[in-house]
XYZ file of C-alpha atoms in Angstrom:
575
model
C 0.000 0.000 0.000
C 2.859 2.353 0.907
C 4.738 1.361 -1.998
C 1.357 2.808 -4.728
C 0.976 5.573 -2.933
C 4.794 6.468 -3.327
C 4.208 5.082 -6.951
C 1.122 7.755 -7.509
C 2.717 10.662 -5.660
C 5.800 10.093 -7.778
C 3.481 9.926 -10.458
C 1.517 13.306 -10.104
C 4.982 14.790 -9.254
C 5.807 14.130 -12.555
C 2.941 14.867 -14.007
C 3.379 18.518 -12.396
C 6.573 19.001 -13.488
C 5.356 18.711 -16.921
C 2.232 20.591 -16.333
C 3.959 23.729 -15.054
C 6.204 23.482 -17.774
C 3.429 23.912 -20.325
C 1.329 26.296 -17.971
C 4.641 28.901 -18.079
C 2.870 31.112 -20.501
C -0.412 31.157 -18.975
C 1.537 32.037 -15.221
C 2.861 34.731 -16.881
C -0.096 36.316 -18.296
C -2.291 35.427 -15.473
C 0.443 37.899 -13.478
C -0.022 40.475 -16.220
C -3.726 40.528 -15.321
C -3.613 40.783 -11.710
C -1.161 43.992 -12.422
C -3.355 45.358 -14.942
C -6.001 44.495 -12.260
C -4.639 46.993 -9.574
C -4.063 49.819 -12.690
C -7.930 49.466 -12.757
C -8.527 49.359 -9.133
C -6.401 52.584 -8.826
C -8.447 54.418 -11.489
C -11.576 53.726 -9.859
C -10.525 54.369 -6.750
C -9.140 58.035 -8.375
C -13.178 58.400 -10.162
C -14.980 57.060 -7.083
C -12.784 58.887 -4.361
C -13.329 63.162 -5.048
C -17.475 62.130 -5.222
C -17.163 59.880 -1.892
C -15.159 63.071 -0.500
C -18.068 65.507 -0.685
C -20.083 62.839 1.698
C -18.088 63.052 4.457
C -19.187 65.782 7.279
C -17.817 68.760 6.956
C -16.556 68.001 3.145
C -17.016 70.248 0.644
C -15.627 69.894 -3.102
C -12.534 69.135 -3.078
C -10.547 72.110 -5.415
C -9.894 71.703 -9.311
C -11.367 69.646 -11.602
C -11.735 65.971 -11.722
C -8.746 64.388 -13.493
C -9.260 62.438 -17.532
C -6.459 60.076 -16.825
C -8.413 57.727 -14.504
C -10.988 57.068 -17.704
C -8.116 56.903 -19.767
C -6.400 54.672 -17.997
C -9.545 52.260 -16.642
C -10.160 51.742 -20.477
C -6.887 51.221 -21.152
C -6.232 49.008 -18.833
C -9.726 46.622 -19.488
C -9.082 46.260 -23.369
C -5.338 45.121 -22.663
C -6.521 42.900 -19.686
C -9.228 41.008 -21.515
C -6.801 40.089 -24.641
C -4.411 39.205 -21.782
C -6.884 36.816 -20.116
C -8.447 35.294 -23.725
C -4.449 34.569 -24.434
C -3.890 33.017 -21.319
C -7.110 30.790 -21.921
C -5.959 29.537 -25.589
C -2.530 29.047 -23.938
C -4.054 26.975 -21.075
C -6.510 24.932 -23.257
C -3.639 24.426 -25.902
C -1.588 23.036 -22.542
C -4.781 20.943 -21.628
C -5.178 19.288 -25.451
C -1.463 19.195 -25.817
C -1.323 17.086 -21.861
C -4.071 14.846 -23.013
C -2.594 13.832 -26.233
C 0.544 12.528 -24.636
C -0.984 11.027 -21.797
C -3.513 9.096 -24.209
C -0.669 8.112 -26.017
C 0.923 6.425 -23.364
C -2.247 4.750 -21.941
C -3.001 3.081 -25.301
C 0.583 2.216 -25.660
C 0.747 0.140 -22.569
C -2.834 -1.276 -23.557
C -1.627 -2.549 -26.678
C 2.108 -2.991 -25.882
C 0.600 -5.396 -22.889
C -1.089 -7.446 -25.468
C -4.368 -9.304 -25.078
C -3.759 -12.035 -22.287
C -2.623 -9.559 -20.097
C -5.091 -7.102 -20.169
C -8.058 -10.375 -20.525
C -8.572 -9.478 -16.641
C -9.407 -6.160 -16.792
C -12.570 -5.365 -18.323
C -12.868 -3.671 -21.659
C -15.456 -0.968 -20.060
C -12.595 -0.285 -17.646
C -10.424 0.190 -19.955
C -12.359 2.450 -22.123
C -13.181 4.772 -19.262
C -9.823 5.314 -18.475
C -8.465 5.825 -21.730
C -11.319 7.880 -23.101
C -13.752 9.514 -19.665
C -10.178 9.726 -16.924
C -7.691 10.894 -19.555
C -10.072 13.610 -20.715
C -11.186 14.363 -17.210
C -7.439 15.544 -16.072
C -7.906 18.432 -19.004
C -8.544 20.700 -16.157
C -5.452 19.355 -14.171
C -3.089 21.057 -17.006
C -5.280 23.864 -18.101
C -6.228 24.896 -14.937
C -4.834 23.406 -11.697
C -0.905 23.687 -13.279
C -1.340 27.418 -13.461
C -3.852 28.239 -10.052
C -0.967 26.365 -8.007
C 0.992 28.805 -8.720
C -0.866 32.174 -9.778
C -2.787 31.204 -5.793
C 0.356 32.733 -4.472
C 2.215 34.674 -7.150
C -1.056 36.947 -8.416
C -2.254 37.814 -4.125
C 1.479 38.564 -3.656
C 1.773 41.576 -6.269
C -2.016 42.598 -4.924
C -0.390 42.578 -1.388
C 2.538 44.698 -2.049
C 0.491 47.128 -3.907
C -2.078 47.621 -1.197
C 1.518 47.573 1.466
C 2.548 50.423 -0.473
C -0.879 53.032 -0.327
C -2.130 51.047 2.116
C -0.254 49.268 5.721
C -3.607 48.874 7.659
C -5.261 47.503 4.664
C -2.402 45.143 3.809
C -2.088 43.442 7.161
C -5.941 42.610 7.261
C -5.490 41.100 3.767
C -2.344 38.997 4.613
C -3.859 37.774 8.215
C -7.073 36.573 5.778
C -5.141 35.652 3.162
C -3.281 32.850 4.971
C -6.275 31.607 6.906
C -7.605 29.907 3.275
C -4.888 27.772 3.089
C -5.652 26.373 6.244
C -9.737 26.061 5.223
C -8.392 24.425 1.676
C -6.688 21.479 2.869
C -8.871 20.505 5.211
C -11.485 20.099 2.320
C -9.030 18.920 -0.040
C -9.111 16.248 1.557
C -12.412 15.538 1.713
C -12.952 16.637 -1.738
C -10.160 14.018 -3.126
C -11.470 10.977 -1.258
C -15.260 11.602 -2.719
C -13.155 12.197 -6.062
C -12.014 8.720 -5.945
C -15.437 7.384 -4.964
C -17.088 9.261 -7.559
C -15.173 7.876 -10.823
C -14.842 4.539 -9.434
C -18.968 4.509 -8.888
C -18.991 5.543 -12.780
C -16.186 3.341 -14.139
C -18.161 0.274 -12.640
C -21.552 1.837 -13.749
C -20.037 2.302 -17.405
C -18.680 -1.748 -17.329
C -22.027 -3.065 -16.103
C -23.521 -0.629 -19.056
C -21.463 -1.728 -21.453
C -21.760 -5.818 -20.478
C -25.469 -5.680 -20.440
C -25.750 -3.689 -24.279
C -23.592 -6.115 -25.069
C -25.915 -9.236 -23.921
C -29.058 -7.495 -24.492
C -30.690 -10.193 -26.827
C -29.842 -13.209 -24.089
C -31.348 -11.186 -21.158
C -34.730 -10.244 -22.862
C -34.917 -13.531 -24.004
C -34.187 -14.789 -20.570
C -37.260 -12.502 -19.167
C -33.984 -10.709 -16.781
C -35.058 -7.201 -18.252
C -36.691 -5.519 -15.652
C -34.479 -6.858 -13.031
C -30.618 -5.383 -15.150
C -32.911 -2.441 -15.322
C -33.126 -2.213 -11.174
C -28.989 -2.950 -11.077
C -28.464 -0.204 -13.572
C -30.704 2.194 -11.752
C -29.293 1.300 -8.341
C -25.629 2.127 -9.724
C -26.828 5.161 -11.572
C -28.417 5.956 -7.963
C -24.615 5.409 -6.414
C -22.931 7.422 -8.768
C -25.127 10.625 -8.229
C -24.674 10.170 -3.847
C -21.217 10.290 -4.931
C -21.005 13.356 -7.607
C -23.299 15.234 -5.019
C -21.139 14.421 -1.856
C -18.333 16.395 -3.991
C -20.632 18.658 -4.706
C -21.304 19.432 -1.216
C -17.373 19.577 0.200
C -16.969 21.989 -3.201
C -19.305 24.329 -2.050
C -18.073 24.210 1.579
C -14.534 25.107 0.434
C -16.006 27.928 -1.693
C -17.465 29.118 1.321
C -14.325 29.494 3.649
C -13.030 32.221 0.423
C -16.293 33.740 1.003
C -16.411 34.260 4.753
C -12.281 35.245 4.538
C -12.886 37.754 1.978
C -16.312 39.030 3.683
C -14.055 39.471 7.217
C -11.311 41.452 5.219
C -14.004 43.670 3.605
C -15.504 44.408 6.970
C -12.635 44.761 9.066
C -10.989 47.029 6.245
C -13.871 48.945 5.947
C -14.476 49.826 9.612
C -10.085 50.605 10.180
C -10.321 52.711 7.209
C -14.054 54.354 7.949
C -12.574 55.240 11.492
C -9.991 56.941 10.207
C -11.400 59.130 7.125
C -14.480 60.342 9.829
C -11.212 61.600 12.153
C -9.793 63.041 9.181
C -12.856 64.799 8.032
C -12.304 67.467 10.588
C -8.658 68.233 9.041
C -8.344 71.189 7.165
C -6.597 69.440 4.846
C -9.040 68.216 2.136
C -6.039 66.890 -0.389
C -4.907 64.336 2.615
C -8.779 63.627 2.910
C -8.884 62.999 -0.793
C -5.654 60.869 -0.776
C -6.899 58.391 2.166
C -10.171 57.524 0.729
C -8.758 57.217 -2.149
C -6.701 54.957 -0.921
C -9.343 53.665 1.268
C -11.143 52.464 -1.858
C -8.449 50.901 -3.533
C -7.896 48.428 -0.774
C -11.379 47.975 -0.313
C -11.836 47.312 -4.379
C -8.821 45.165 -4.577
C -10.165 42.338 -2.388
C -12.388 40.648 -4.340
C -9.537 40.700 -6.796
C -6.965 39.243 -3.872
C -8.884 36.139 -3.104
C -10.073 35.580 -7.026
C -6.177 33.520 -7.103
C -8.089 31.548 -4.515
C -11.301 30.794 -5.495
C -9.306 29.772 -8.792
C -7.169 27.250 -6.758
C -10.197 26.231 -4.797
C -12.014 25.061 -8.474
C -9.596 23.367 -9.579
C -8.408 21.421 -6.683
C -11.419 18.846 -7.743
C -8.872 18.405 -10.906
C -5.710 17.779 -9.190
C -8.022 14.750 -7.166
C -8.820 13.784 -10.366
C -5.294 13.658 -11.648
C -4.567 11.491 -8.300
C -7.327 8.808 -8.634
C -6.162 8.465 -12.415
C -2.669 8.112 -11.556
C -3.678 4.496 -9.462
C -5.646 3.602 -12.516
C -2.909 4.268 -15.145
C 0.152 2.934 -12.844
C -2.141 -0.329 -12.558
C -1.924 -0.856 -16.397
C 0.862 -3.460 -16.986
C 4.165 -2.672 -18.186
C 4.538 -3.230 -22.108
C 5.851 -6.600 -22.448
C 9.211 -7.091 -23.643
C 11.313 -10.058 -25.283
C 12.237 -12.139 -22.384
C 14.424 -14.659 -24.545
C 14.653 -16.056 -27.948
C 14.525 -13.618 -31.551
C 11.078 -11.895 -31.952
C 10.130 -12.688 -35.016
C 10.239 -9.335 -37.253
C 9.222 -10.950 -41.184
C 6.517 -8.749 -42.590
C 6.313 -11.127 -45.774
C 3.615 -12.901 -46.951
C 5.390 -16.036 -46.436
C 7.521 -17.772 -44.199
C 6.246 -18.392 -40.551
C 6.070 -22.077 -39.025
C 3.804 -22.265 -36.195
C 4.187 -25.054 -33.537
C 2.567 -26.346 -31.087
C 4.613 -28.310 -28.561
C 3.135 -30.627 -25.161
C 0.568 -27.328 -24.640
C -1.926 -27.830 -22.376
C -4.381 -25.268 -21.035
C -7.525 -25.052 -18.588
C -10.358 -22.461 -18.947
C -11.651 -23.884 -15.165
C -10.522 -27.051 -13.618
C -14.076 -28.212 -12.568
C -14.561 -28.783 -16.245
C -11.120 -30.777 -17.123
C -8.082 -29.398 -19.330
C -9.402 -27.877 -23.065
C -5.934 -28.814 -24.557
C -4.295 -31.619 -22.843
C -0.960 -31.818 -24.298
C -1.110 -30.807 -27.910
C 1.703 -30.910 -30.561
C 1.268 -30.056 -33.977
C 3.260 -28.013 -36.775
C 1.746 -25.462 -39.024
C 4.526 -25.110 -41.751
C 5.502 -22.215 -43.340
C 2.997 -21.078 -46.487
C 0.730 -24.063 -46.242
C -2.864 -24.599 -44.482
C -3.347 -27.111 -41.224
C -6.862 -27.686 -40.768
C -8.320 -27.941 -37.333
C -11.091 -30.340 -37.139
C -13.277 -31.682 -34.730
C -16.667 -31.500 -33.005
C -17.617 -28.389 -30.900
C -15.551 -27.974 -27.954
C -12.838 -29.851 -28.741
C -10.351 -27.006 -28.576
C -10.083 -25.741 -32.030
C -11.063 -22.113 -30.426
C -8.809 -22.250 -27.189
C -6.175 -22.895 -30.111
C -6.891 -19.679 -32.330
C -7.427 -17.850 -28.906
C -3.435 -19.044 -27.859
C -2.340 -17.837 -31.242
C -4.199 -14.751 -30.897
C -2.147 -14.047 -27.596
C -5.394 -13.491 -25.650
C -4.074 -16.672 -22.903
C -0.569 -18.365 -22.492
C -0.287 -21.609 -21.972
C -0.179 -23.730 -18.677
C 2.683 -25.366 -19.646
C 4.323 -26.326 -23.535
C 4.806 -23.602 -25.588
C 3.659 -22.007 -28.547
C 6.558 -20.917 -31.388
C 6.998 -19.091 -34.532
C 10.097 -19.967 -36.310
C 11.339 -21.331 -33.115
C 10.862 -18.771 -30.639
C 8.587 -18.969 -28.264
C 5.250 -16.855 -28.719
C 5.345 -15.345 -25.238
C 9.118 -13.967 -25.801
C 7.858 -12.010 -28.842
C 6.118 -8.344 -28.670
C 2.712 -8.331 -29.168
C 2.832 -5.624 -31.825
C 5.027 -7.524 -33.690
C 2.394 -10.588 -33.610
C -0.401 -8.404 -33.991
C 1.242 -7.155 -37.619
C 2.013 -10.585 -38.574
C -1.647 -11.631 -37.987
C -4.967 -11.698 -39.867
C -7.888 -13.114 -38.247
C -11.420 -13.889 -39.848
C -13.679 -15.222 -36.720
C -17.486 -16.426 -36.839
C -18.518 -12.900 -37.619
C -16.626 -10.209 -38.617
C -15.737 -7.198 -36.747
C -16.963 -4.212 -38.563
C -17.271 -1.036 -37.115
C -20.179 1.951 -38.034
C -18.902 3.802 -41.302
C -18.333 3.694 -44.927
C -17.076 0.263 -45.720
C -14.062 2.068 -47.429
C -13.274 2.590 -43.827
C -13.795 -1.099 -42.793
C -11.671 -2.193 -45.679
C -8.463 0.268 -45.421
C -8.876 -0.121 -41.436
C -6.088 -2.639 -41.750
C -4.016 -0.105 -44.048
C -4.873 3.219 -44.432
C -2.802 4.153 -46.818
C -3.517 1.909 -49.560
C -3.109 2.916 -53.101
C -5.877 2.301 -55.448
C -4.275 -0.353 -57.203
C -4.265 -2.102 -54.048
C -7.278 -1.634 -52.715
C -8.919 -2.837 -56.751
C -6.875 -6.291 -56.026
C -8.375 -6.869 -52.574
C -11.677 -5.909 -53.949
C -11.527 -8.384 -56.930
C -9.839 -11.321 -54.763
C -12.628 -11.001 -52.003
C -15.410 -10.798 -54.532
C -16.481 -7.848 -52.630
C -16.980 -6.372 -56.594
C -19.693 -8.384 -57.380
C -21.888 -7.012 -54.854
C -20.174 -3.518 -54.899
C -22.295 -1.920 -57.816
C -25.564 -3.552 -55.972
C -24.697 -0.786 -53.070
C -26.562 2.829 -52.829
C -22.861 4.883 -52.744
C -20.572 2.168 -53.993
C -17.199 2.289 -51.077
C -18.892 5.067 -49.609
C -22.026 3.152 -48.314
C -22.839 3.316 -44.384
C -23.256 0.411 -42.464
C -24.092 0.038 -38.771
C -22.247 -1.633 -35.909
C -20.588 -5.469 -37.033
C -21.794 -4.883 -40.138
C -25.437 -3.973 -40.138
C -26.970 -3.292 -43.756
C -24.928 -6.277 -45.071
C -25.943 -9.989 -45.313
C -23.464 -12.397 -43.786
C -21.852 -13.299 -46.932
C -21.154 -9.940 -47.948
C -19.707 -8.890 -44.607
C -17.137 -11.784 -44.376
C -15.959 -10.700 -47.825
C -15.155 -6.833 -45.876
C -13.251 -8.926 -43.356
C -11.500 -11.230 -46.595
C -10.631 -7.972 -48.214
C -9.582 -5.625 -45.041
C -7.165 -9.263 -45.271
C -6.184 -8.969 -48.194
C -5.241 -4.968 -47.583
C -3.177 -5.920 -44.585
C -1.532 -8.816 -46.369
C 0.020 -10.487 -42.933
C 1.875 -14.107 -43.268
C -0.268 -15.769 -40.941
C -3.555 -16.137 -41.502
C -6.432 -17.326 -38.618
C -9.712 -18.352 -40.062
C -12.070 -19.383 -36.848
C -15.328 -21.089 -38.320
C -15.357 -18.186 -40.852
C -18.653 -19.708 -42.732
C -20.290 -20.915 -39.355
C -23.587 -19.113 -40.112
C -23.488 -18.618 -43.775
C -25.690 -21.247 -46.407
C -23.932 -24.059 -48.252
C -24.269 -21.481 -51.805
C -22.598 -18.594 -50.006
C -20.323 -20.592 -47.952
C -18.570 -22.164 -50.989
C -18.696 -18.976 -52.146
C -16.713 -17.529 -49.377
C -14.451 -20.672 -48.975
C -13.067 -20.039 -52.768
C -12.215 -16.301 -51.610
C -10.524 -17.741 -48.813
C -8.199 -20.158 -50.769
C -7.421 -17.122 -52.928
C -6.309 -15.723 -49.640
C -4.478 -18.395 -48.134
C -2.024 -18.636 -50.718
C 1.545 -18.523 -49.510
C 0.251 -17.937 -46.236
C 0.483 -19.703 -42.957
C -2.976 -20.979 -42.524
C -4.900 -22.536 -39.429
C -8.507 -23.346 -40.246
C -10.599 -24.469 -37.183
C -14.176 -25.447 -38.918
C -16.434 -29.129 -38.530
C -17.883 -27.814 -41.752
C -17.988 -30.368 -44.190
C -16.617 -27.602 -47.102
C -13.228 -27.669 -45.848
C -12.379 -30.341 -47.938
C -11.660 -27.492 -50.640
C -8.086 -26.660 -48.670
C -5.325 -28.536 -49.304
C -3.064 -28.838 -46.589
C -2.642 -30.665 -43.561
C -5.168 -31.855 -40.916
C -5.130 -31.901 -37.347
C -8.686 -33.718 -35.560
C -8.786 -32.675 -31.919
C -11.485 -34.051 -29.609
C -11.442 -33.442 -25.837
C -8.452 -31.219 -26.159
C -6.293 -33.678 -27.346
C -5.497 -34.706 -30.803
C -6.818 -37.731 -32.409
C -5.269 -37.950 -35.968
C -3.435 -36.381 -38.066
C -3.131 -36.338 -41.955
C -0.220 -35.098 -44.216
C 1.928 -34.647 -41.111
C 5.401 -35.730 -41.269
C-alpha cells in the first residue's frame, strides 16, 4: 500500500513538473492581469474617491477639476486585460489538449504494448473509461490546476505589495485573511479528493455493467432478466449521483471558507479605514482627505480581486483529485511486455512463418477438465493445417493461444522457433490476420472497414483486394458504392457480404499468418462455398490454421489436425 501511494505521488509529481512546464505562458499572463487588475482598481478608486469626498461631514468639493487620466487609464487598462486573459485561456486549453494527447498516447501504448492475455482481466469498459472519460477528465489538471498552483500565491502577492505600499492597515488585514484559506483548503481537499475517488470509481463500474449488459441485451430479454438489469443499472446510476453530489457538497463548503475570509477582510478594512477618514474629516486638509479615501477604496476594491487567485485554486483542486485517482488507474496498467528470450520474429512477408505447437496444455476452469491436454502439432511455413473436430474440442482455445489473448499452462507455442510469449505483441499483432465467426466491422463507410487494416492503400491495391474477395460483385448492388454506411458489425450487409469486408480488409493488410475461426459458421452451403473459394485465394503462400467441422473444408489442401477433448486424435499429411 505504501509502496502505490509512493508510486502515484511520484506519479503526479511528474505529471506537475510537466504541467507547469506547459502552464509557463499562462503564469505569466495570469500575473499580467492581476497587475493590470490593480491599474484598474487605482483608477476607480481616483473616479470614485473626489465624489465619496463631498459625503463626508464637513466636506465640501474638493478644489480643481476631476482628473481624464483615470478614464483613460480604466479603459486602457480593461481592453489590454481582456486580450491578456483570452491569451492566457488559448494558452491553457492548448496546454490541456497538448497534456491529453501525450498522456492518451501512453495509456493506449501500454494497452496494446501489454497485449491481449494480459489485459483479458481487466474489463474492456474499464479500460475504455480510463483511456477515453479519466484521460479527458485531467484536461482541467493542465489547463487549470498547473497554473492556479501557482498564480494562488504569485497573483495575491503583487495585490499585497500594492495595497503595502498606499495602504499598511489595509495590507495586514489582507495577509492575516489571506493565509487563513490555506488552512480552510486542505482541510477540504481532503475531503474533496477521497469523494473524487469514490465518484469515478462509482462511474467506471456503472459504465462496465452498461457496457456488459448492451452487449448481452438479446440473451437477457430472451431470458425474461429485463426488468431486473434495469433495477442494477438504476441502483448504480443511484450510487454514482450520492457520490457526484457528496463532492458537490465539500466543493461548495470550500467555496465558502473564500467567502467568509474575503467578507471578514471587507468588513474589518472597511471599519479601520471608515474610522480613520471620519477623524480626518475634521482636518483642514481636504487633499490628505482625498488621498486616504482614495486609498481607502483601492484596498477595499482590490479584495475581491486578492482572493479571485483563490477561489481559482479552490475550483480546480477537484482536478488535481482527479489527476490522483487516475494516476492508481494508469500505474495499474501493466508494463509493455518485452522479449524475455529467444529472436522476436520481425518478417513482414507474406510467407515464411512455421507455427508449432509443442506438449501445450491449457484449462479455462478445472471443474470442467483441461481444453488442450498436451497438444503438438506443426503449421509449416505457407501451407494450411486444418483444425477439425466436433464443438468444444479445442479448435477455439487454439486460435485464442495464437491470438495471444491466454498463455499456456505449460508447452509452448513458437513461430520460427521462438517462443510466442518472448515475442512483442505488436510484432504478432502485424504478422496476424484473423477472420472469426462474424466479422468485426465497425459503423462507417465500408471504405473505412476495408483500409482499417491499411490506411494508406493505393488504389491499385485496394482494386486487387476488392476483386480477390469478390467484394466487386456485390459492390455496384450498393446505394454509394465504397462510400455506403453500415451500422455496428456490419449492419446493412448480409453475412456473406460482410465476411468478404473482413477477406478484403485481409487482403489490404496482407500479414503471413492467416487465422480463419469457423469463418462460414452461419453462412448457407451457396454462399459458404462462395466464401471458402475467396478464402483459398487468400491463403495462398500464407500460414494458414482453419478451425471449422464444416464439411466444405475439404476445398483446402493442406494438412489436418482432428482434436477431440483437447487432445489430438489424428493427423493427416503430417510428417
Amino acid at each position: 500500500m505504501n509502496e502505490s501511494k509512493a508510486a502515484i505521488r511520484a506519479w503526479t509529481r511528474a505529471q506537475a513538473r510537466l504541467g507547469l512546464r506547459m502552464a509557463r505562458p499562462s503564469i505569466f499572463l495570469g500575473v499580467v492581469s492581476s497587475l493590470l487588475a490593480v491599474v484598474q482598481i487605482w483608477c476607480i478608486a481616483n473616479i470614485l474617491g473626489p465624489a465619496l469626498t463631498t459625503l463626508l461631514p464637513a466636506g465640501g468639493v474638493v478644489s480643481g477639476e476631476v482628473p481624464i487620466w483615470p478614464f483613460a487609464g480604466f479603459i486602457g487598462a480593461a481592453l489590454t486585460r481582456m486580450a491578456v486573459n483570452a491569451t492566457s485561456e488559448i494558452s491553457s486549453a492548448a496546454a490541456g489538449r497538448a497534456a491529453r494527447r501525450r498522456l492518451r498516447s501512453e495509456v493506449l501504448s501500454s494497452i496494446v504494448g501489454a497485449g491481449p492475455a494480459v489485459l483479458r482481466q481487466t474489463h474492456s469498459g474499464a479500460l475504455a473509461a480510463l483511456a477515453v472519460d479519466r484521460i479527458e477528465a485531467l484536461d482541467g489538471y493542465f489547463a487549470r490546476w498547473a497554473p492556479a498552483s501557482v498564480l494562488w500565491i504569485a497573483s495575491p502577492f503583487c495585490l499585497f505589495l500594492s495595497v503595502l505600499w498606499v495602504q499598511p492597515r489595509a495590507a495586514l488585514i489582507l495577509g492575516l485573511c489571506g493565509a487563513a484559506v490555506p488552512v480552510a483548503q486542505a482541510v477540504f481537499g481532503i475531503g474533496a479528493a477521497v469523494a473524487s475517488r469514490n465518484q469515478f470509481l462509482a462511474m467506471t463500474r456503472l459504465q462496465a455493467r452498461f457496457l456488459d449488459r448492451i452487449r448481452g441485451i438479446a440473451t437477457i430479454v430472451l431470458s425474461g432478466r429485463a426488468d431486473e438489469e434495469t433495477a442494477r443499472l438504476a441502483e448504480a446510476a443511484d450510487d454514482l449521483r450520492v457520490r457526484t453530489m457528496k463532492i458537490l457538497r465539500v466543493a461548495f463548503l470550500s467555496s465558502a471558507s473564500i467567502d467568509c475570509a474575503m467578507i471578514i477582510a471587507l468588513i474589518a478594512i472597511a471599519l479601520a479605514d471608515g474610522h480613520h477618514a471620519l477623524a480626518a474629516a475634521d482636518d483642514a486638509d481636504r487633499q490628505n482627505l482625498l488621498r486616504l479615501v482614495i486609498n481607502s477604496l483601492f484596498a477595499l476594491l482590490i479584495v475581491p480581486e486578492f482572493f479571485a487567485p483563490f477561489r481559482g485554486l479552490a475550483l480546480a483542486y477537484q482536478d488535481r483529485a482527479l489527476a490522483q485517482g487516475a494516476a492508481a488507474e494508469i500505474l495499474a496498467l501493466p508494463e509493455p511486455q518485452s522479449v524475455t528470450g529467444g529472436q522476436p520474429v520481425r518478417t513482414v512477408e507474406a510467407h515464411g512463418v512455421t507455427i508449432a505447437f509443442e506438449d501445450v496444455c491449457f484449462t479455462w476452469d478445472a471443474s470442467r477438465g483441461p481444453a488442450l491436454d498436451h497438444v503438438s502439432f506443426i503449421a509449416p511455413a505457407g501451407e494450411t493445417t486444418v483444425l477439425a473436430g466436433p464443438s468444444g474440442a479445442g479448435k477455439s482455445t487454439v486460435m485464442e493461444l495464437l491470438l495471444g489473448f491466454i498463455r499456456p499452462d505449460s508447452g509452448r507455442v513458437t513461430f520460427n522457433g521462438a517462443d510466442m510469449q518472448t515475442i512483442v505483441p505488436e510484432a504478432i499483432a502485424k504478422m496476424t490476420s484473423w477472420i472469426g465467426q462474424r466479422p468485426v466491422l465497425f459503423a462507417g463507410t465500408l471504405k473505412e472497414n476495408i483500409t482499417f487494416a491499411k490506411p494508406d492503400a493505393t488504389p491499385e491495391e485496394m482494386a486487387a483486394a476488392l476483386r480477390s474477395s469478390a467484394v466487386d460483385r456485390f459492390l455496384p448492388d450498393l446505394p454509394d458504392g465504397l462510400e455506403t454506411v453500415i451500422g455496428e458489425g456490419g449492419f446493412g450487409l448480409s453475412g456473406g457480404q460482410a465476411q468478404r469486408i473482413a477477406i478484403a480488409r485481409a487482403y489490404l493488410k496482407n500479414a503471413p499468418i492467416l487465422l480463419l475461426d469457423e469463418p462460414t459458421a452461419y453462412l448457407d452451403p451457396v454462399t459458404e462455398a462462395d466464401v471458402f473459394e475467396s478464402l483459398k485465394r487468400l491463403a495462398l503462400k500464407r500460414t494458414v490454421i482453419l478451425a471449422s467441422h464444416s464439411t466444405a473444408v475439404h476445398m483446402f489442401s493442406g494438412r489436418r489436425v482432428d482434436l477431440a477433448h483437447g487432445r489430438v486424435t489424428a493427423r493427416q499429411g503430417a510428417a
